[in-house]
Short mmCIF file of C-alpha atoms and ligand atoms in Angstrom, two decimals:
data_model
loop_
_atom_site.label_atom_id
_atom_site.label_comp_id
_atom_site.label_asym_id
_atom_site.label_seq_id
_atom_site.Cartn_x
_atom_site.Cartn_y
_atom_site.Cartn_z
CA MET H 30 -139.63 85.64 138.17
CA SER H 31 -139.67 82.05 136.91
CA GLN H 32 -142.46 79.97 138.29
CA LEU H 33 -144.15 76.62 137.70
CA SER H 34 -146.91 76.45 135.09
CA GLN H 35 -149.05 74.39 137.52
CA SER H 36 -150.46 75.08 140.98
CA HIS H 37 -150.46 71.37 141.87
CA LEU H 38 -147.99 68.57 141.17
CA LEU H 39 -150.31 65.80 140.05
CA GLY H 40 -148.10 64.09 137.49
CA ILE H 41 -145.20 64.64 135.12
CA ARG H 42 -147.52 64.45 132.13
CA ASN H 43 -148.72 68.05 132.60
CA LEU H 44 -145.34 69.62 133.45
CA THR H 45 -143.35 71.53 130.84
CA THR H 46 -139.65 70.87 130.26
CA ARG H 47 -139.01 74.34 131.72
CA ASP H 48 -140.94 73.37 134.88
CA ILE H 49 -138.65 70.36 135.33
CA GLU H 50 -135.51 72.46 134.76
CA LEU H 51 -136.76 75.04 137.26
CA ILE H 52 -137.33 72.30 139.85
CA PHE H 53 -133.77 71.00 139.23
CA GLU H 54 -132.19 74.46 139.54
CA THR H 55 -134.10 75.08 142.77
CA ALA H 56 -133.11 71.62 144.06
CA ASP H 57 -129.42 72.43 143.36
CA ASN H 58 -129.69 75.31 145.83
CA PHE H 59 -131.47 73.23 148.44
CA LYS H 60 -129.00 70.38 148.05
CA SER H 61 -126.14 72.67 148.95
CA ILE H 62 -128.12 73.94 151.95
CA ILE H 63 -128.91 70.49 153.33
CA ASN H 64 -125.24 69.60 153.17
CA GLN H 65 -124.35 72.46 155.50
CA PRO H 66 -124.30 72.11 159.29
CA ILE H 67 -127.45 74.28 159.57
CA LYS H 68 -129.90 72.52 157.27
CA LYS H 69 -132.96 74.65 157.88
CA VAL H 70 -134.25 77.69 155.96
CA PRO H 71 -137.29 79.83 156.83
CA SER H 72 -138.85 79.70 153.31
CA LEU H 73 -142.10 77.96 154.33
CA ARG H 74 -142.60 79.55 157.74
CA ASP H 75 -146.35 79.99 158.37
CA VAL H 76 -147.19 77.37 155.72
CA THR H 77 -148.92 74.24 157.03
CA VAL H 78 -148.55 70.99 155.11
CA ALA H 79 -150.60 67.83 155.66
CA ASN H 80 -149.05 64.52 154.61
CA VAL H 81 -152.06 62.32 153.92
CA PHE H 82 -151.01 58.74 153.30
CA PHE H 83 -153.70 56.20 152.44
CA GLU H 84 -151.03 53.67 151.37
CA ASN H 85 -147.86 52.40 153.04
CA SER H 86 -144.65 54.31 152.58
CA THR H 87 -141.28 54.66 154.27
CA ARG H 88 -138.93 56.68 152.05
CA THR H 89 -141.45 58.98 150.40
CA ARG H 90 -143.21 59.94 153.63
CA ILE H 91 -140.02 60.56 155.58
CA SER H 92 -138.50 62.42 152.63
CA PHE H 93 -141.51 64.78 152.33
CA GLU H 94 -141.58 65.34 156.07
CA LEU H 95 -137.86 66.17 156.20
CA ALA H 96 -138.21 68.47 153.18
CA GLU H 97 -141.11 70.31 154.87
CA LYS H 98 -139.28 70.61 158.19
CA ARG H 99 -136.09 71.87 156.54
CA LEU H 100 -138.21 74.61 154.95
CA SER H 101 -139.64 75.44 158.42
CA ALA H 102 -143.21 74.46 157.48
CA ASP H 103 -145.67 73.23 160.12
CA VAL H 104 -146.36 69.57 159.42
CA VAL H 105 -149.26 67.27 160.24
CA ASN H 106 -149.17 63.59 159.37
CA PHE H 107 -152.12 61.38 158.70
CA SER H 108 -152.08 57.71 157.85
CA ALA H 109 -155.23 55.90 156.79
CA SER H 110 -154.59 52.84 158.92
CA SER H 111 -155.06 54.88 162.12
CA SER H 112 -157.83 57.25 160.95
CA SER H 113 -161.60 57.55 160.52
CA VAL H 114 -161.28 56.30 156.93
CA LYS H 115 -161.60 52.90 158.59
CA LYS H 116 -164.99 54.12 159.89
CA GLY H 117 -166.28 54.82 156.37
CA GLU H 118 -165.49 58.51 155.86
CA THR H 119 -165.11 59.67 152.22
CA LEU H 120 -161.83 60.99 150.83
CA LEU H 121 -163.28 64.48 150.36
CA ASP H 122 -164.71 64.60 153.90
CA THR H 123 -161.41 63.47 155.39
CA VAL H 124 -159.43 66.08 153.50
CA ASN H 125 -161.98 68.90 154.03
CA ASN H 126 -161.81 68.26 157.75
CA ILE H 127 -158.04 68.55 157.65
CA LEU H 128 -158.31 71.74 155.57
CA ALA H 129 -160.82 73.26 158.02
CA MET H 130 -157.87 73.34 160.41
CA LYS H 131 -156.17 75.77 157.95
CA VAL H 132 -153.81 73.58 155.98
CA ASP H 133 -152.16 75.15 152.90
CA MET H 134 -150.74 72.13 151.11
CA VAL H 135 -151.66 68.46 150.92
CA VAL H 136 -149.19 65.73 150.01
CA MET H 137 -151.22 62.62 149.24
CA ARG H 138 -150.53 58.97 148.51
CA HIS H 139 -153.55 56.90 147.55
CA ALA H 140 -154.17 53.46 146.06
CA SER H 141 -156.64 54.81 143.47
CA PRO H 142 -155.29 56.32 140.25
CA GLY H 143 -156.62 59.87 139.88
CA ALA H 144 -157.35 60.44 143.61
CA PRO H 145 -155.08 63.53 143.85
CA HIS H 146 -156.58 64.93 140.61
CA PHE H 147 -160.04 64.58 142.13
CA LEU H 148 -158.89 66.34 145.27
CA ALA H 149 -157.26 69.19 143.36
CA ARG H 150 -160.58 69.91 141.64
CA HIS H 151 -162.38 70.23 144.97
CA ILE H 152 -160.05 71.95 147.42
CA LYS H 153 -158.13 75.22 147.48
CA ALA H 154 -154.84 73.90 148.89
CA ASN H 155 -151.95 72.91 146.60
CA VAL H 156 -151.96 69.15 146.07
CA ILE H 157 -148.82 67.06 145.56
CA ASN H 158 -149.24 63.51 144.33
CA ALA H 159 -146.97 61.20 146.35
CA GLY H 160 -148.09 58.17 144.29
CA ASP H 161 -151.60 57.33 143.03
CA GLY H 162 -152.04 53.59 142.57
CA THR H 163 -150.40 52.34 139.39
CA HIS H 164 -150.60 55.78 137.75
CA GLU H 165 -147.96 58.44 138.55
CA HIS H 166 -145.32 59.22 141.17
CA PRO H 167 -143.98 62.56 139.98
CA THR H 168 -141.47 63.41 142.74
CA GLN H 169 -139.86 59.96 142.33
CA ALA H 170 -139.37 60.55 138.59
CA LEU H 171 -138.00 64.03 139.26
CA LEU H 172 -135.47 62.72 141.77
CA ASP H 173 -134.54 59.86 139.42
CA ALA H 174 -133.91 62.21 136.49
CA TYR H 175 -132.10 64.65 138.79
CA SER H 176 -129.81 61.82 139.99
CA ILE H 177 -129.00 60.89 136.37
CA ARG H 178 -128.20 64.55 135.61
CA GLU H 179 -125.94 64.66 138.68
CA LYS H 180 -124.12 61.42 137.84
CA LEU H 181 -123.82 61.77 134.05
CA GLY H 182 -123.90 65.56 133.57
CA SER H 183 -127.19 65.62 131.68
CA VAL H 184 -130.27 63.56 130.89
CA ALA H 185 -130.52 64.55 127.21
CA GLY H 186 -129.19 61.88 124.89
CA LYS H 187 -128.84 59.22 127.62
CA LYS H 188 -130.26 55.74 127.16
CA VAL H 189 -132.34 54.68 130.15
CA ALA H 190 -133.82 51.19 130.58
CA LEU H 191 -136.68 50.68 133.04
CA ILE H 192 -136.55 47.01 133.99
CA GLY H 193 -139.20 44.99 135.85
CA ASP H 194 -142.89 45.35 136.63
CA ILE H 195 -143.82 48.15 134.22
CA LEU H 196 -147.52 47.24 134.32
CA HIS H 197 -148.08 48.01 138.01
CA SER H 198 -145.42 50.68 138.51
CA ARG H 199 -146.31 54.36 138.87
CA VAL H 200 -142.57 55.04 138.92
CA ALA H 201 -142.31 53.66 135.37
CA LEU H 202 -144.96 55.92 133.85
CA SER H 203 -143.69 59.09 135.56
CA ASN H 204 -140.12 58.20 134.57
CA ILE H 205 -141.10 57.71 130.93
CA PHE H 206 -142.71 61.18 130.81
CA ALA H 207 -139.86 62.92 132.66
CA LEU H 208 -137.02 61.29 130.75
CA GLN H 209 -138.64 61.92 127.37
CA LYS H 210 -139.32 65.58 128.20
CA LEU H 211 -135.65 65.94 129.09
CA GLY H 212 -134.49 64.32 125.84
CA ALA H 213 -133.45 60.82 126.98
CA GLU H 214 -134.16 57.62 125.04
CA VAL H 215 -136.28 55.22 127.09
CA MET H 216 -136.57 51.44 126.95
CA VAL H 217 -138.86 49.23 128.99
CA CYS H 218 -137.83 45.64 129.71
CA GLY H 219 -139.65 42.85 131.52
CA PRO H 220 -141.70 39.72 130.94
CA PRO H 221 -144.40 40.38 128.29
CA THR H 222 -147.14 39.91 130.91
CA LEU H 223 -145.73 42.85 132.90
CA LEU H 224 -145.53 45.26 129.95
CA PRO H 225 -148.79 47.22 129.53
CA ARG H 226 -150.26 47.25 126.04
CA TYR H 227 -150.46 51.05 125.91
CA VAL H 228 -146.69 51.32 126.37
CA ARG H 229 -146.21 51.02 122.60
CA GLU H 230 -147.99 54.34 122.16
CA LEU H 231 -145.58 56.13 124.50
CA GLY H 232 -142.65 56.07 122.06
CA VAL H 233 -140.40 53.80 124.12
CA ARG H 234 -138.30 50.84 122.99
CA ILE H 235 -139.48 47.45 124.17
CA GLU H 236 -137.05 44.66 125.04
CA LEU H 237 -137.73 41.25 126.52
CA SER H 238 -134.12 40.25 127.16
CA VAL H 239 -132.56 41.84 130.22
CA ARG H 240 -129.07 41.12 128.86
CA LYS H 241 -129.83 43.11 125.69
CA ALA H 242 -131.37 45.93 127.74
CA LEU H 243 -128.21 46.18 129.86
CA GLU H 244 -126.02 46.15 126.74
CA TRP H 245 -128.07 49.01 125.23
CA CYS H 246 -128.45 51.36 128.19
CA ASP H 247 -126.35 53.92 130.05
CA VAL H 248 -128.66 53.71 133.06
CA ALA H 249 -130.75 50.79 134.34
CA ASN H 250 -133.59 51.74 136.68
CA VAL H 251 -134.73 48.47 138.23
CA LEU H 252 -138.31 48.32 139.51
CA ARG H 253 -139.85 46.13 142.19
CA ILE H 254 -142.36 43.41 141.43
CA GLN H 255 -145.53 44.98 142.88
CA LEU H 256 -146.98 41.75 144.30
CA GLU H 257 -149.52 43.69 146.37
CA ARG H 258 -151.16 45.03 143.17
CA GLN H 259 -151.23 41.73 141.29
CA GLN H 260 -154.53 39.92 141.31
CA LEU H 261 -153.40 37.40 138.72
CA LYS H 262 -150.25 35.35 138.40
CA TYR H 263 -148.14 37.21 135.87
CA PHE H 264 -145.17 34.82 136.01
CA PRO H 265 -144.74 31.26 137.31
CA SER H 266 -142.70 31.99 140.46
CA LEU H 267 -140.40 34.61 141.99
CA ARG H 268 -137.53 32.16 141.52
CA GLU H 269 -138.20 32.01 137.79
CA TYR H 270 -138.51 35.81 137.62
CA THR H 271 -135.08 36.16 139.25
CA LEU H 272 -133.62 33.60 136.87
CA TYR H 273 -134.73 35.53 133.78
CA TYR H 274 -134.96 39.15 134.95
CA GLY H 275 -132.88 39.42 138.12
CA ILE H 276 -129.75 41.57 137.87
CA ASN H 277 -126.51 40.67 139.66
CA LEU H 278 -122.99 42.04 139.84
CA GLN H 279 -121.54 39.38 137.57
CA MET H 280 -123.87 40.51 134.78
CA LEU H 281 -122.91 44.15 135.29
CA ASN H 282 -119.18 43.32 135.29
CA SER H 283 -119.49 41.25 132.12
CA LEU H 284 -120.69 44.27 130.09
CA ASN H 285 -118.02 46.01 128.07
CA LYS H 286 -118.97 49.36 129.60
CA ARG H 287 -119.99 50.73 132.96
CA ILE H 288 -123.64 51.44 133.52
CA THR H 289 -125.39 53.31 136.33
CA LEU H 290 -127.76 51.25 138.44
CA MET H 291 -130.86 52.76 140.08
CA HIS H 292 -133.83 51.52 142.12
CA PRO H 293 -136.61 53.60 143.71
CA GLY H 294 -136.80 51.28 146.74
CA PRO H 295 -137.94 49.27 148.52
CA ILE H 296 -135.57 46.69 147.01
CA ASN H 297 -136.55 43.08 147.13
CA ARG H 298 -133.01 41.87 147.55
CA GLY H 299 -132.41 38.62 145.71
CA VAL H 300 -135.50 39.05 143.51
CA GLU H 301 -135.05 41.90 141.00
CA LEU H 302 -131.60 42.86 142.25
CA SER H 303 -128.89 40.90 144.07
CA SER H 304 -127.24 42.47 147.10
CA ASP H 305 -123.82 42.49 145.42
CA ALA H 306 -125.26 44.61 142.57
CA ALA H 307 -127.34 46.90 144.81
CA ASP H 308 -124.34 47.65 147.03
CA SER H 309 -121.77 47.92 144.21
CA PRO H 310 -120.10 51.11 142.94
CA HIS H 311 -122.47 50.93 139.92
CA SER H 312 -125.37 51.80 142.20
CA ILE H 313 -126.58 55.34 142.95
CA ILE H 314 -129.54 54.09 144.99
CA LEU H 315 -128.65 56.03 148.16
CA ASP H 316 -127.88 59.19 146.13
CA GLN H 317 -131.46 58.93 144.83
CA VAL H 318 -132.72 58.95 148.42
CA GLU H 319 -130.54 61.94 149.31
CA ASN H 320 -131.68 63.85 146.23
CA GLY H 321 -135.32 63.09 147.05
CA VAL H 322 -135.25 65.56 149.94
CA ALA H 323 -133.79 68.39 147.81
CA ILE H 324 -136.27 67.71 144.98
CA ARG H 325 -139.25 67.71 147.38
CA MET H 326 -138.01 70.91 149.01
CA ALA H 327 -137.88 72.48 145.53
CA VAL H 328 -141.41 71.34 144.63
CA LEU H 329 -142.90 72.54 147.94
CA TYR H 330 -141.07 75.86 147.71
CA LEU H 331 -142.07 76.53 144.09
CA LEU H 332 -145.74 75.64 144.67
CA ALA H 333 -145.98 77.68 147.88
CA ASN H 334 -144.41 80.75 146.25
CA ARG H 335 -146.38 80.63 143.03
CA GLN H 336 -148.14 83.92 142.22
CA VAL H 337 -151.59 83.53 140.71
C1 LIG W 425 -142.14 53.25 144.88
C2 LIG W 425 -143.62 53.48 145.07
O1 LIG W 425 -144.12 53.50 146.18
O2 LIG W 425 -144.26 53.63 144.05
N1 LIG W 425 -141.35 53.48 145.99
C3 LIG W 425 -141.10 54.74 146.44
O3 LIG W 425 -141.91 55.64 146.37
N2 LIG W 425 -139.86 54.96 146.92
C4 LIG W 425 -141.84 51.99 144.23
C5 LIG W 425 -142.26 50.71 144.87
O4 LIG W 425 -143.08 50.65 145.78
O5 LIG W 425 -141.77 49.69 144.40
#
């Protein structure tokens, strides 16, 4: 039987290409199931999953919860803002207390890079990283690559530009790893202050002009300016950012080809993306959200059924 090489999903960096393909094939099955009138399967009956969110989230948290419920898992939700973390409890104590109640899997979002890796070293449950600070967001990259495969037939050989705040985005790093493993060419584009120095070592193209990036790519994945993670001023004003790096429908229509437009959400409408572009036929933003549930079902299913 095919199975994942890992017992946790901490990042894309340590997945093999075969792992990613296996997740996609499993997600294909789940996608057809969730489009049927009866969306629920018993695959994770008797498995208890804790969604432990130390950072805000709408899409990712709801998507994991729906994926778990459609697999018939028992689900407990925890958000840091309403917990004893505010009273000074450590991460390990919080999670060990949840595990003492017999939890099998932990889906965690945390503001500190490496927090899920730390947890995986100390607890028995399978850990899924739902975003660790500016580091990785593996299920987002999987659903992004899966959506490209669905729209364009394959990821291999496609040119994908990641445009925006590369420095603070965990979606960017996970996307770079996933797309490269699947054989795509990757470009990053944004103001020089928002391109991390290490990006040169990752084998990606670097482009400062958004116009040139759009002319080069088959797919543009537009990323949000992560104002909440910026301690410094990386650009003069949001207005100036939009002027130089904002994407609108007129720009997309002026290209001599049709490109696919993506965004992980939440969109800052009128900043990195205009509403007419986000809502245009170029956009597969809502397909990404739909595919997120199937991808997360696949990851949960494959981790829960892994034989050791
Ligand atoms: C992203 C995240 O939280 O990293 N969103 C998401 O998971 N859908 C991107 C973002 O916050 O801009």
